[in-house]
PDB file of C-alpha atoms and ligand atoms in Angstrom:
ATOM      1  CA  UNK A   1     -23.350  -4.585  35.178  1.00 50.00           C
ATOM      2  CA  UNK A   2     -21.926  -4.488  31.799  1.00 64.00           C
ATOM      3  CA  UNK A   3     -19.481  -6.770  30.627  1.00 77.00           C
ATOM      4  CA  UNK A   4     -15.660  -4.355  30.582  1.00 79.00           C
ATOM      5  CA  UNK A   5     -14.654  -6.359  27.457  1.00 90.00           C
ATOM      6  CA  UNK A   6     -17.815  -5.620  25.339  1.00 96.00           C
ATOM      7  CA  UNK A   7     -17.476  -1.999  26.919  1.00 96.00           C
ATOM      8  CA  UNK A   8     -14.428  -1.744  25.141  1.00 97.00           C
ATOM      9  CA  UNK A   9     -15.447  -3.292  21.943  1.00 98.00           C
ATOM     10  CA  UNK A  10     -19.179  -0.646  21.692  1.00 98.00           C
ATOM     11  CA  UNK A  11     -18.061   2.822  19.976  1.00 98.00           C
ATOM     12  CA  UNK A  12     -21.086   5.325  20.210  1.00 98.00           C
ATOM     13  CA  UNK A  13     -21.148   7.463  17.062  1.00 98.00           C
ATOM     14  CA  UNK A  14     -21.463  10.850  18.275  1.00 98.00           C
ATOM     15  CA  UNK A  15     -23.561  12.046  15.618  1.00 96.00           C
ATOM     16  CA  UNK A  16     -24.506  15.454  17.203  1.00 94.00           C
ATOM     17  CA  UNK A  17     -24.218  19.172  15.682  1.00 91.00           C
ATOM     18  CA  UNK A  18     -21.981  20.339  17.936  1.00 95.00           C
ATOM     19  CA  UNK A  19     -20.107  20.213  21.351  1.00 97.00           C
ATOM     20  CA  UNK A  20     -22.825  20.753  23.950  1.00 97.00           C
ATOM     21  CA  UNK A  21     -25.338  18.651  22.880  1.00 97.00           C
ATOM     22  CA  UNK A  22     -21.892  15.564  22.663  1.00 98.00           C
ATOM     23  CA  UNK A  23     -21.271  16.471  26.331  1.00 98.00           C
ATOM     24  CA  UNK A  24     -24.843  16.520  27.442  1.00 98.00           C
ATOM     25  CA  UNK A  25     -25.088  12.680  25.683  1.00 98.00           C
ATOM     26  CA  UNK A  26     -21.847  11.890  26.877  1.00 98.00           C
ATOM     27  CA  UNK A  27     -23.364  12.849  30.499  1.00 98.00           C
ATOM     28  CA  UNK A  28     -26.484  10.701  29.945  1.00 98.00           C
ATOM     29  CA  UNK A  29     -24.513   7.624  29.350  1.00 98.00           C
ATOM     30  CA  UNK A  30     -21.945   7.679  32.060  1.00 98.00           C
ATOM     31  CA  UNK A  31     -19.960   4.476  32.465  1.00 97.00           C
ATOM     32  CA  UNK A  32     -22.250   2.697  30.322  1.00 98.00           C
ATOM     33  CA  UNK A  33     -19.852   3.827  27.267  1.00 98.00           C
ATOM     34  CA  UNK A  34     -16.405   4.122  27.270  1.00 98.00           C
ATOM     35  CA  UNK A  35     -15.418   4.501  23.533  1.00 98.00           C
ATOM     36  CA  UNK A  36     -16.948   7.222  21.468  1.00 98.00           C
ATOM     37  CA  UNK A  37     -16.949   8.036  17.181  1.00 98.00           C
ATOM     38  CA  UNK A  38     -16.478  11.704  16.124  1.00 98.00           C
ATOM     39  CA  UNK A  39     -17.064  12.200  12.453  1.00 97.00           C
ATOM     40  CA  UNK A  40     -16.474  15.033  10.646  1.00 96.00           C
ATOM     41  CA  UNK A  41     -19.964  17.015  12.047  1.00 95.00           C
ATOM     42  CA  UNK A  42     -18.184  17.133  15.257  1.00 97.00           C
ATOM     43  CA  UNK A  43     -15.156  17.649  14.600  1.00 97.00           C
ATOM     44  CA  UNK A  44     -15.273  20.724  12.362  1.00 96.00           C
ATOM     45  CA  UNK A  45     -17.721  22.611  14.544  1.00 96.00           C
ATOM     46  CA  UNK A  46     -16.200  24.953  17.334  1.00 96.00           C
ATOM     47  CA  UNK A  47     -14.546  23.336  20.370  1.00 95.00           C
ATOM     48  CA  UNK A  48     -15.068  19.741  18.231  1.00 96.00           C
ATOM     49  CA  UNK A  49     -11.137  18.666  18.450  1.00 96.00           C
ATOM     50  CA  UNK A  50     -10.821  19.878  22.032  1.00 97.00           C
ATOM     51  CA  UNK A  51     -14.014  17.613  22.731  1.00 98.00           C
ATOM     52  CA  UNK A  52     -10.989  14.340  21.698  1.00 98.00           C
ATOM     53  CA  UNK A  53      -8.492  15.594  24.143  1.00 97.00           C
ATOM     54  CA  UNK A  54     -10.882  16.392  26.770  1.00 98.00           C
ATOM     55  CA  UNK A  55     -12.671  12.758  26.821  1.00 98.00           C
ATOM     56  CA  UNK A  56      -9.196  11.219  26.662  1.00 98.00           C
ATOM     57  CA  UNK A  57      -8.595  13.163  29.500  1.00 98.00           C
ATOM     58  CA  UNK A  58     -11.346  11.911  31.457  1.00 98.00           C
ATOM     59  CA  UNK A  59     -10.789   8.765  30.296  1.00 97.00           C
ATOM     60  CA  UNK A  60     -12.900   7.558  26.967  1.00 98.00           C
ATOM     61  CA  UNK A  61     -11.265   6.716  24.399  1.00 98.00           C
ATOM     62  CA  UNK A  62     -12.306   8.164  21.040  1.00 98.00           C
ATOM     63  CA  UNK A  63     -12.343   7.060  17.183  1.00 98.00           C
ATOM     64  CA  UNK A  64     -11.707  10.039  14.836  1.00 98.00           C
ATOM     65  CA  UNK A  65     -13.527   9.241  11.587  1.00 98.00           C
ATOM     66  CA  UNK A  66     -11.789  12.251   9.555  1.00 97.00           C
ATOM     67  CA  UNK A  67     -10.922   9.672   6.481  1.00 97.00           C
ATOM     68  CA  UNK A  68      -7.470  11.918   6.039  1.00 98.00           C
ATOM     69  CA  UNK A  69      -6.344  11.291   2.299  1.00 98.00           C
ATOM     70  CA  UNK A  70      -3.217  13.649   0.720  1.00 98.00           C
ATOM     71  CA  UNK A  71       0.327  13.617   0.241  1.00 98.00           C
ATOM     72  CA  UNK A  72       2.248  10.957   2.217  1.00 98.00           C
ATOM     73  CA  UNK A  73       3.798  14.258   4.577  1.00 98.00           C
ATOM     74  CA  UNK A  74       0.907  15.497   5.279  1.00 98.00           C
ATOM     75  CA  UNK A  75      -0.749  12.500   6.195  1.00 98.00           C
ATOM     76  CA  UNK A  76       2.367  11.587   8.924  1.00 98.00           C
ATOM     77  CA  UNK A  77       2.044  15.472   9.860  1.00 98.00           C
ATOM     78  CA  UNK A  78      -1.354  15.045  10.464  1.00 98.00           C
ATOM     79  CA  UNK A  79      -1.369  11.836  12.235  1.00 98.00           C
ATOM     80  CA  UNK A  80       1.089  12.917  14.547  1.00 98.00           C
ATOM     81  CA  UNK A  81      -1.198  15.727  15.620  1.00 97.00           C
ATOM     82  CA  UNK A  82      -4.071  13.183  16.175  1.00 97.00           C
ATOM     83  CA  UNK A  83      -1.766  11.223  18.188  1.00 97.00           C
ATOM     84  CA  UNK A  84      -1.220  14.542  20.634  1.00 97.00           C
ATOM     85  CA  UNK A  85      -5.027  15.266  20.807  1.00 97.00           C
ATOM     86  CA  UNK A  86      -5.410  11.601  22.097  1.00 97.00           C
ATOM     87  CA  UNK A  87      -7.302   9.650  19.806  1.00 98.00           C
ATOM     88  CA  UNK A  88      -7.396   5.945  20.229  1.00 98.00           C
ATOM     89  CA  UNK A  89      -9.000   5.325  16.120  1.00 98.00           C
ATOM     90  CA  UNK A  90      -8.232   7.104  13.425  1.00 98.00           C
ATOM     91  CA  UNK A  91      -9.449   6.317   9.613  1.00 98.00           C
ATOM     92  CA  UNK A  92      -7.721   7.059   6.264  1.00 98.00           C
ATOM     93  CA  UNK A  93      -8.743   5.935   2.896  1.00 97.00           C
ATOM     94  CA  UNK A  94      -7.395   2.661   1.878  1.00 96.00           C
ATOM     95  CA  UNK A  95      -4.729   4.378  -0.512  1.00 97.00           C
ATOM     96  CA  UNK A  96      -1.279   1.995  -0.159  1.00 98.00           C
ATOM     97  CA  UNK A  97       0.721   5.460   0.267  1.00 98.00           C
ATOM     98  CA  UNK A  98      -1.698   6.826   2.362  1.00 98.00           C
ATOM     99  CA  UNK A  99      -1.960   3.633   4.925  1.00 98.00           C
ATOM    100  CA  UNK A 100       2.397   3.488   4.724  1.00 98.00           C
ATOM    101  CA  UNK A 101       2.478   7.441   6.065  1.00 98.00           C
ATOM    102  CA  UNK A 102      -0.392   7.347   8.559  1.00 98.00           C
ATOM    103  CA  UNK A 103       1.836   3.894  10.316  1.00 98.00           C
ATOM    104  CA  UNK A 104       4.944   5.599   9.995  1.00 98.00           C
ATOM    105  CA  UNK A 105       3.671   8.147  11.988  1.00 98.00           C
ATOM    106  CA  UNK A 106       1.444   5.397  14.506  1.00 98.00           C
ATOM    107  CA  UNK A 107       3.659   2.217  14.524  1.00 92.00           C
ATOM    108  CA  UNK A 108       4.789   1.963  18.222  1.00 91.00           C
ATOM    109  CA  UNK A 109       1.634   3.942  19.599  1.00 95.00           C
ATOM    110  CA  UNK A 110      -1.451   3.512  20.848  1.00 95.00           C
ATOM    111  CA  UNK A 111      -3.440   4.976  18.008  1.00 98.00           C
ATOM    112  CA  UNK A 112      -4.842   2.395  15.778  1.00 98.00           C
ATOM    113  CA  UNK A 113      -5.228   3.297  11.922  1.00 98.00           C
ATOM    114  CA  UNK A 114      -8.465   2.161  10.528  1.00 98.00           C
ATOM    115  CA  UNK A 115      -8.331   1.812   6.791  1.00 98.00           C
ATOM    116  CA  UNK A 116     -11.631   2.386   4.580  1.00 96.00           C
ATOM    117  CA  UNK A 117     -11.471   0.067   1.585  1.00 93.00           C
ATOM    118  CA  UNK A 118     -14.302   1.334  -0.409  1.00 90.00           C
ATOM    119  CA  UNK A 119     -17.027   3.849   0.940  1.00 89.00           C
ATOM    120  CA  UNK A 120     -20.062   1.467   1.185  1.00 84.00           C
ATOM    121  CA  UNK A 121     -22.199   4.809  -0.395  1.00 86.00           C
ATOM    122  CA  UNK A 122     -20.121   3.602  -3.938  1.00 88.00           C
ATOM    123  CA  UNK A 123     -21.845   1.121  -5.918  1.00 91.00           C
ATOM    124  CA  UNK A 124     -20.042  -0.125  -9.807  1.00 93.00           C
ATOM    125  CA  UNK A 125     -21.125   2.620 -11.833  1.00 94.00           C
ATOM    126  CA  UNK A 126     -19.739   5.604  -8.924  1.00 93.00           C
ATOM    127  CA  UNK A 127     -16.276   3.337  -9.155  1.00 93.00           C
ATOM    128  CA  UNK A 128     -16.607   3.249 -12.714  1.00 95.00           C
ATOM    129  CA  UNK A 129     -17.610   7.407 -12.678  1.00 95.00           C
ATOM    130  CA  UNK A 130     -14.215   7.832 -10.709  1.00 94.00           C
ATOM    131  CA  UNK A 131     -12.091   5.926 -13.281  1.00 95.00           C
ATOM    132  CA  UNK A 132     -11.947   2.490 -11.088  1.00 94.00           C
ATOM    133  CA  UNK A 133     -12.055  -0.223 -13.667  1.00 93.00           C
ATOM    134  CA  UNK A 134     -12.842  -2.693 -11.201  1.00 92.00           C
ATOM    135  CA  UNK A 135     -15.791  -4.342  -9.147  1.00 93.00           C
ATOM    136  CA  UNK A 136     -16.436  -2.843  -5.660  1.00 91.00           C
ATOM    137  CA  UNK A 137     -15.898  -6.435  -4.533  1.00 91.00           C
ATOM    138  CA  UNK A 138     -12.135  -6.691  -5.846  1.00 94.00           C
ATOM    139  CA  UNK A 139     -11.482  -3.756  -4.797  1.00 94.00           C
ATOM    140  CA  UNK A 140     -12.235  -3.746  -1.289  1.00 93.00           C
ATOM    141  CA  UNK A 141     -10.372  -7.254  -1.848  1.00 95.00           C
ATOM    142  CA  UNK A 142      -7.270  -5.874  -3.264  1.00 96.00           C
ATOM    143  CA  UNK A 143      -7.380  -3.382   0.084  1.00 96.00           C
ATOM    144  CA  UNK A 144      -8.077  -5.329   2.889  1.00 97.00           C
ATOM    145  CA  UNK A 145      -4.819  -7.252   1.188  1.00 98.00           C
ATOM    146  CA  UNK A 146      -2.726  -3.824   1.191  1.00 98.00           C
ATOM    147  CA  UNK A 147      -3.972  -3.005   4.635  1.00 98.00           C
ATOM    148  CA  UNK A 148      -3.067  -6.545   5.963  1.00 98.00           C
ATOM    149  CA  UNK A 149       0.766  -6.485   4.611  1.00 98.00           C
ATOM    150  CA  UNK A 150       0.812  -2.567   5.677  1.00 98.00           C
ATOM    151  CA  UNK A 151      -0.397  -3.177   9.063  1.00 97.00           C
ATOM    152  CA  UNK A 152      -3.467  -0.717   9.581  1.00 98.00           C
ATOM    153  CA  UNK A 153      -6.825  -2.294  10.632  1.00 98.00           C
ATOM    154  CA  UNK A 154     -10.534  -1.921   8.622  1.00 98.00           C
ATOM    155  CA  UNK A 155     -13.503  -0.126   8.598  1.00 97.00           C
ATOM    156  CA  UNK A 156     -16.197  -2.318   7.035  1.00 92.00           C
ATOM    157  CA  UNK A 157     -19.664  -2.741   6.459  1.00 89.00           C
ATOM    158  CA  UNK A 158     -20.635  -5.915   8.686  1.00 88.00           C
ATOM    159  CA  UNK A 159     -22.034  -7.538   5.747  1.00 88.00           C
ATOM    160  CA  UNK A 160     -18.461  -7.348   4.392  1.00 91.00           C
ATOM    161  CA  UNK A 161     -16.624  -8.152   7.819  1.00 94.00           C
ATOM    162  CA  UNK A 162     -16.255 -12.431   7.285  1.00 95.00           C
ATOM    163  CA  UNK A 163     -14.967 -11.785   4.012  1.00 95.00           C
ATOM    164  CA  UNK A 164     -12.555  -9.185   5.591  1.00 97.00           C
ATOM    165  CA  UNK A 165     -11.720 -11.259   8.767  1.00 97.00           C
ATOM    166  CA  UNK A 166     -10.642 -14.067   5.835  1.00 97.00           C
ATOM    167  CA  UNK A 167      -8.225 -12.116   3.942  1.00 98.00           C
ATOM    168  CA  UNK A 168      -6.870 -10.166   7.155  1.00 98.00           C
ATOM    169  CA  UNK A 169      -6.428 -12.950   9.916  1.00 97.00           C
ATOM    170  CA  UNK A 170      -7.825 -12.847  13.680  1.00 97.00           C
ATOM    171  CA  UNK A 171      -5.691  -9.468  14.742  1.00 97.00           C
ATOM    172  CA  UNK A 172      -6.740  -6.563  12.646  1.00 98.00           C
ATOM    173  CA  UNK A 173      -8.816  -4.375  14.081  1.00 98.00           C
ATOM    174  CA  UNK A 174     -12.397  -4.317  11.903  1.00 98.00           C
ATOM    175  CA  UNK A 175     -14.832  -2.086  12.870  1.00 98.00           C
ATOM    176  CA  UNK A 176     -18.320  -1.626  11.432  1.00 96.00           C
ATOM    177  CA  UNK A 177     -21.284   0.277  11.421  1.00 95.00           C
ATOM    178  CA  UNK A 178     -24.735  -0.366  10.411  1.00 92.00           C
ATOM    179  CA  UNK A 179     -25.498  -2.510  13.770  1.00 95.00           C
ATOM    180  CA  UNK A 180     -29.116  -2.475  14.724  1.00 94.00           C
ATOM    181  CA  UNK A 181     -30.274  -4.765  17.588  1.00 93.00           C
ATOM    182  CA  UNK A 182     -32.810  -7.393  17.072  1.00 85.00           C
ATOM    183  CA  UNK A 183     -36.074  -5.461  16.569  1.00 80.00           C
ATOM    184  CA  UNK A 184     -34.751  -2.166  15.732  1.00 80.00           C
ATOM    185  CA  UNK A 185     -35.417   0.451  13.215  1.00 79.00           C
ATOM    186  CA  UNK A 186     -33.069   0.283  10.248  1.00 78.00           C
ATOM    187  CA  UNK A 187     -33.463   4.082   9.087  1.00 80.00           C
ATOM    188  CA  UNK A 188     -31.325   5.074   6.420  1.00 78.00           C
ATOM    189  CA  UNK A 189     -28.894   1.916   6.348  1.00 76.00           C
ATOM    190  CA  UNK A 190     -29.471  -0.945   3.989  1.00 74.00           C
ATOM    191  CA  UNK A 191     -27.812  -3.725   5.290  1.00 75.00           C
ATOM    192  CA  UNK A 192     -28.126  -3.998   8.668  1.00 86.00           C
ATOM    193  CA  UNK A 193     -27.157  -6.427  11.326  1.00 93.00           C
ATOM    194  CA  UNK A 194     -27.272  -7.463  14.643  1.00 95.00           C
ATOM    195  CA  UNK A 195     -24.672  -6.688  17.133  1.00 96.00           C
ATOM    196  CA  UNK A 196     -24.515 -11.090  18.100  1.00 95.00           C
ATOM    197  CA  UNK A 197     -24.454 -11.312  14.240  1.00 95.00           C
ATOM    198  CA  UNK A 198     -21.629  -8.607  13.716  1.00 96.00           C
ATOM    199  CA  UNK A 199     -19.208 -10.016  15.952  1.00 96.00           C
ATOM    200  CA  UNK A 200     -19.512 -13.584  14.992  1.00 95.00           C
ATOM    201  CA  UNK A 201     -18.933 -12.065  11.346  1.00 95.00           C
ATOM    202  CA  UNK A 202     -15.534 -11.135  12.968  1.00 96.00           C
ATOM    203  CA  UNK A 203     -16.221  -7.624  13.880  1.00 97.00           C
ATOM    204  CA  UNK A 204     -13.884  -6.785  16.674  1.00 98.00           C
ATOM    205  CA  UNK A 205     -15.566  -3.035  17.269  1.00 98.00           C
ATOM    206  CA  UNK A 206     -19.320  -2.205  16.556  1.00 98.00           C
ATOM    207  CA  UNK A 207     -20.266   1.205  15.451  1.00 98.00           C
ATOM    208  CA  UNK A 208     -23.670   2.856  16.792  1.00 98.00           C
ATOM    209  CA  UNK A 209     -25.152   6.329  16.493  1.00 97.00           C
ATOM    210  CA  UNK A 210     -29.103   6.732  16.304  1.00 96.00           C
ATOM    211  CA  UNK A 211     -30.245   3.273  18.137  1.00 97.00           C
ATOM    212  CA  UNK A 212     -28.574   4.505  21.105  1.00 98.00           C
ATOM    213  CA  UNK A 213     -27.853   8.952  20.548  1.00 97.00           C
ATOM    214  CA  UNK A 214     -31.700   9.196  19.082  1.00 97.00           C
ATOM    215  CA  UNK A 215     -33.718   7.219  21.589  1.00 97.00           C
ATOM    216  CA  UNK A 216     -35.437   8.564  24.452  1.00 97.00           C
ATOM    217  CA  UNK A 217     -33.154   6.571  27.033  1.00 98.00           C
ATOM    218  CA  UNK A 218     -29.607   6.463  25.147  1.00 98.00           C
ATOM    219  CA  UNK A 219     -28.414   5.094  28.479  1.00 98.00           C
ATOM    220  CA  UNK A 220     -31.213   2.179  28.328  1.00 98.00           C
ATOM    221  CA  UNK A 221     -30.085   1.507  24.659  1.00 97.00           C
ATOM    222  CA  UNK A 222     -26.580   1.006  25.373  1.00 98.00           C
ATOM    223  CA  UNK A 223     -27.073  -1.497  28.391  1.00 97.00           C
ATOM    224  CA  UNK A 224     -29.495  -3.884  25.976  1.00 97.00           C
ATOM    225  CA  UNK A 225     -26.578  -3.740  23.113  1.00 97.00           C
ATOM    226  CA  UNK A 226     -24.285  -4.512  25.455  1.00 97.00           C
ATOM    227  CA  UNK A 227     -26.224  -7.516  26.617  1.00 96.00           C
ATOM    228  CA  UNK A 228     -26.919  -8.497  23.678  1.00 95.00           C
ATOM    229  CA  UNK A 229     -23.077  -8.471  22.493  1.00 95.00           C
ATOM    230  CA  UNK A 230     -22.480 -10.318  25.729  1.00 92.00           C
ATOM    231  CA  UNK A 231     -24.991 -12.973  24.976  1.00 87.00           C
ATOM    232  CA  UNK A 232     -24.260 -13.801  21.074  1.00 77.00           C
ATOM    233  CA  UNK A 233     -20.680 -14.040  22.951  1.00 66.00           C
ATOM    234  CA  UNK A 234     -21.846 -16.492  25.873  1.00 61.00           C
ATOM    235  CA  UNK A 235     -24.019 -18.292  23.066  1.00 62.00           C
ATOM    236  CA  UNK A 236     -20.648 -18.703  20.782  1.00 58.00           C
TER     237      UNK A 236
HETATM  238  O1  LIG B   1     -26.958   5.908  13.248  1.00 80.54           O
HETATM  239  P1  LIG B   1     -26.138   4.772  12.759  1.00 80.54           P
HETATM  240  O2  LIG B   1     -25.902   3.704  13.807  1.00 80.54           O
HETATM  241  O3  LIG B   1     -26.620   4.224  11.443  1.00 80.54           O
HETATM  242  O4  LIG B   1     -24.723   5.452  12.490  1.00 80.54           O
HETATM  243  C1  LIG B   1     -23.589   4.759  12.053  1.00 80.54           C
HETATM  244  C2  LIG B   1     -22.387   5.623  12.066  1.00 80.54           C
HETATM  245  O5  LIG B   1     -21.389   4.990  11.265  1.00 80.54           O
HETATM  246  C3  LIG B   1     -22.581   7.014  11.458  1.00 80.54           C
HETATM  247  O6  LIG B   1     -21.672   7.883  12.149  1.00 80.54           O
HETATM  248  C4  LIG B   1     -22.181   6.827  10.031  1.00 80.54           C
HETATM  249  O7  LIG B   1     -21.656   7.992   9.442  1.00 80.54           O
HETATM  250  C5  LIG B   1     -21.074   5.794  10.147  1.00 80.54           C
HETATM  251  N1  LIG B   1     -20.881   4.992   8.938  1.00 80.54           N
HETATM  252  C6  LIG B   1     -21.890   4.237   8.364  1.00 80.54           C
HETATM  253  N2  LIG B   1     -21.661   3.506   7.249  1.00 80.54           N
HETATM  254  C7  LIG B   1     -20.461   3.501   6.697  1.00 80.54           C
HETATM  255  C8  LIG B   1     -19.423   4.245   7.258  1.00 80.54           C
HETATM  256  C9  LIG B   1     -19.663   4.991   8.390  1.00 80.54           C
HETATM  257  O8  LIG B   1     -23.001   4.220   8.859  1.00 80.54           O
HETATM  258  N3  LIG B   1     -20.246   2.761   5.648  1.00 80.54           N
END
């Protein structure tokens, strides 16, 4: 049986084209999962928003990854509507003003803002090609500071979540993708890491799409992350 905590603590990307094919995985993996990512794939295609309200309803919680970024009314406008749909996550870019209107809007709820600090696709000279005089490494810095006094948790790669954990403290939420389990395929993502490794870098959620949505028995896949999250925790 899987362990409830580490249930709570695995968020399957839902990295599928549209709103059948999430239900159909969502089907296959039963109470194995309980906490689910929809990006912007899902999202935007027809029925994709309903999809949040209707797994809240049936009880999953769910991590919208929509990354909002405008004026600080809009934001709160569109946070609130986030927070009717259900959502438990919810990321925004790691703007101060951005971060201060998305918690006016959540302080007091259940919805947890996620902030992203620097989009781990960026390297020095895409900062540099946006006008950021500044090192990816003090900038995500300089962020994880603003989102600590502001109050929103982190999205982070886990190569980057100790360093986070340090500057944040043990109660922000930090949440990262890039997991693969020991053995696994590391596709498209460079730095990968275990799911034992991840949380003892201080993750406190673990992101995973393909390893468990793209293999012949998602169901399968889930259990053996779970156990090994459960072990690297019984090992710690
Ligand atoms: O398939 P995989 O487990 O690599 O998917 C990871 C999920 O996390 C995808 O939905 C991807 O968009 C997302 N993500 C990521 N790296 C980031 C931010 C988000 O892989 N830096």
């Amino acid at each position: 049986m899987a362990d409830d905590d580490m249930r709570e603590r695995l968020i399957v990307g839902l990295d599928v084209p549209g709103r059948e094919a999430a239900e159909a995985m969502v089907e296959r993996l039963g109470d194995a999962v309980t906490f689910y990512k929809i990006g912007y794939q899902l999202a935007y295609s027809k029925g994709g928003l309903e999809l949040v309200s209707d797994l809240a309803a049936s009880g999953k919680r769910v991590f919208l990854d929509l990354k909002l970024l405008d004026i600080d009314n809009t934001v709160e406008k569109g946070v609130e509507s986030v927070m009717r749909l259900g959502a438990s996550m919810l990321t925004v870019h790691a703007y101060p003003h951005a971060m201060r209107a998305a918690m006016r809007a959540a302080r007091g709820s259940d919805l947890t803002v996620l902030a992203v600090t620097v989009l781990t696709s960026l390297d020095e000279a895409g900062l540099a090609e946006a006008g950021y005089e500044m090192s990816v490494e003090a900038l995500v810095r300089r962020r994880a500071e603003q989102a600590r006094e502001i109050g929103t948790g982190l999205v982070a790669s886990a190569a980057e979540a100790r360093a986070i954990r340090a500057i944040v403290g043990p109660d922000p939420a930090i949440v990262t993708p890039g997991i693969r389990p020991a053995g696994g395929e590391a596709g498209d993502q460079k730095r990968v890491m275990t799911p034992g490794d991840a949380l003892a870098a201080g993750a406190s959620h673990l992101v995973v799409a393909r390893p468990i949505v793209a293999a012949s028995e998602p169901k399968a896949a889930a259990l053996a992350i779970l156990e090994e999250m459960s072990g690297s925790r019984r090992a710690a």
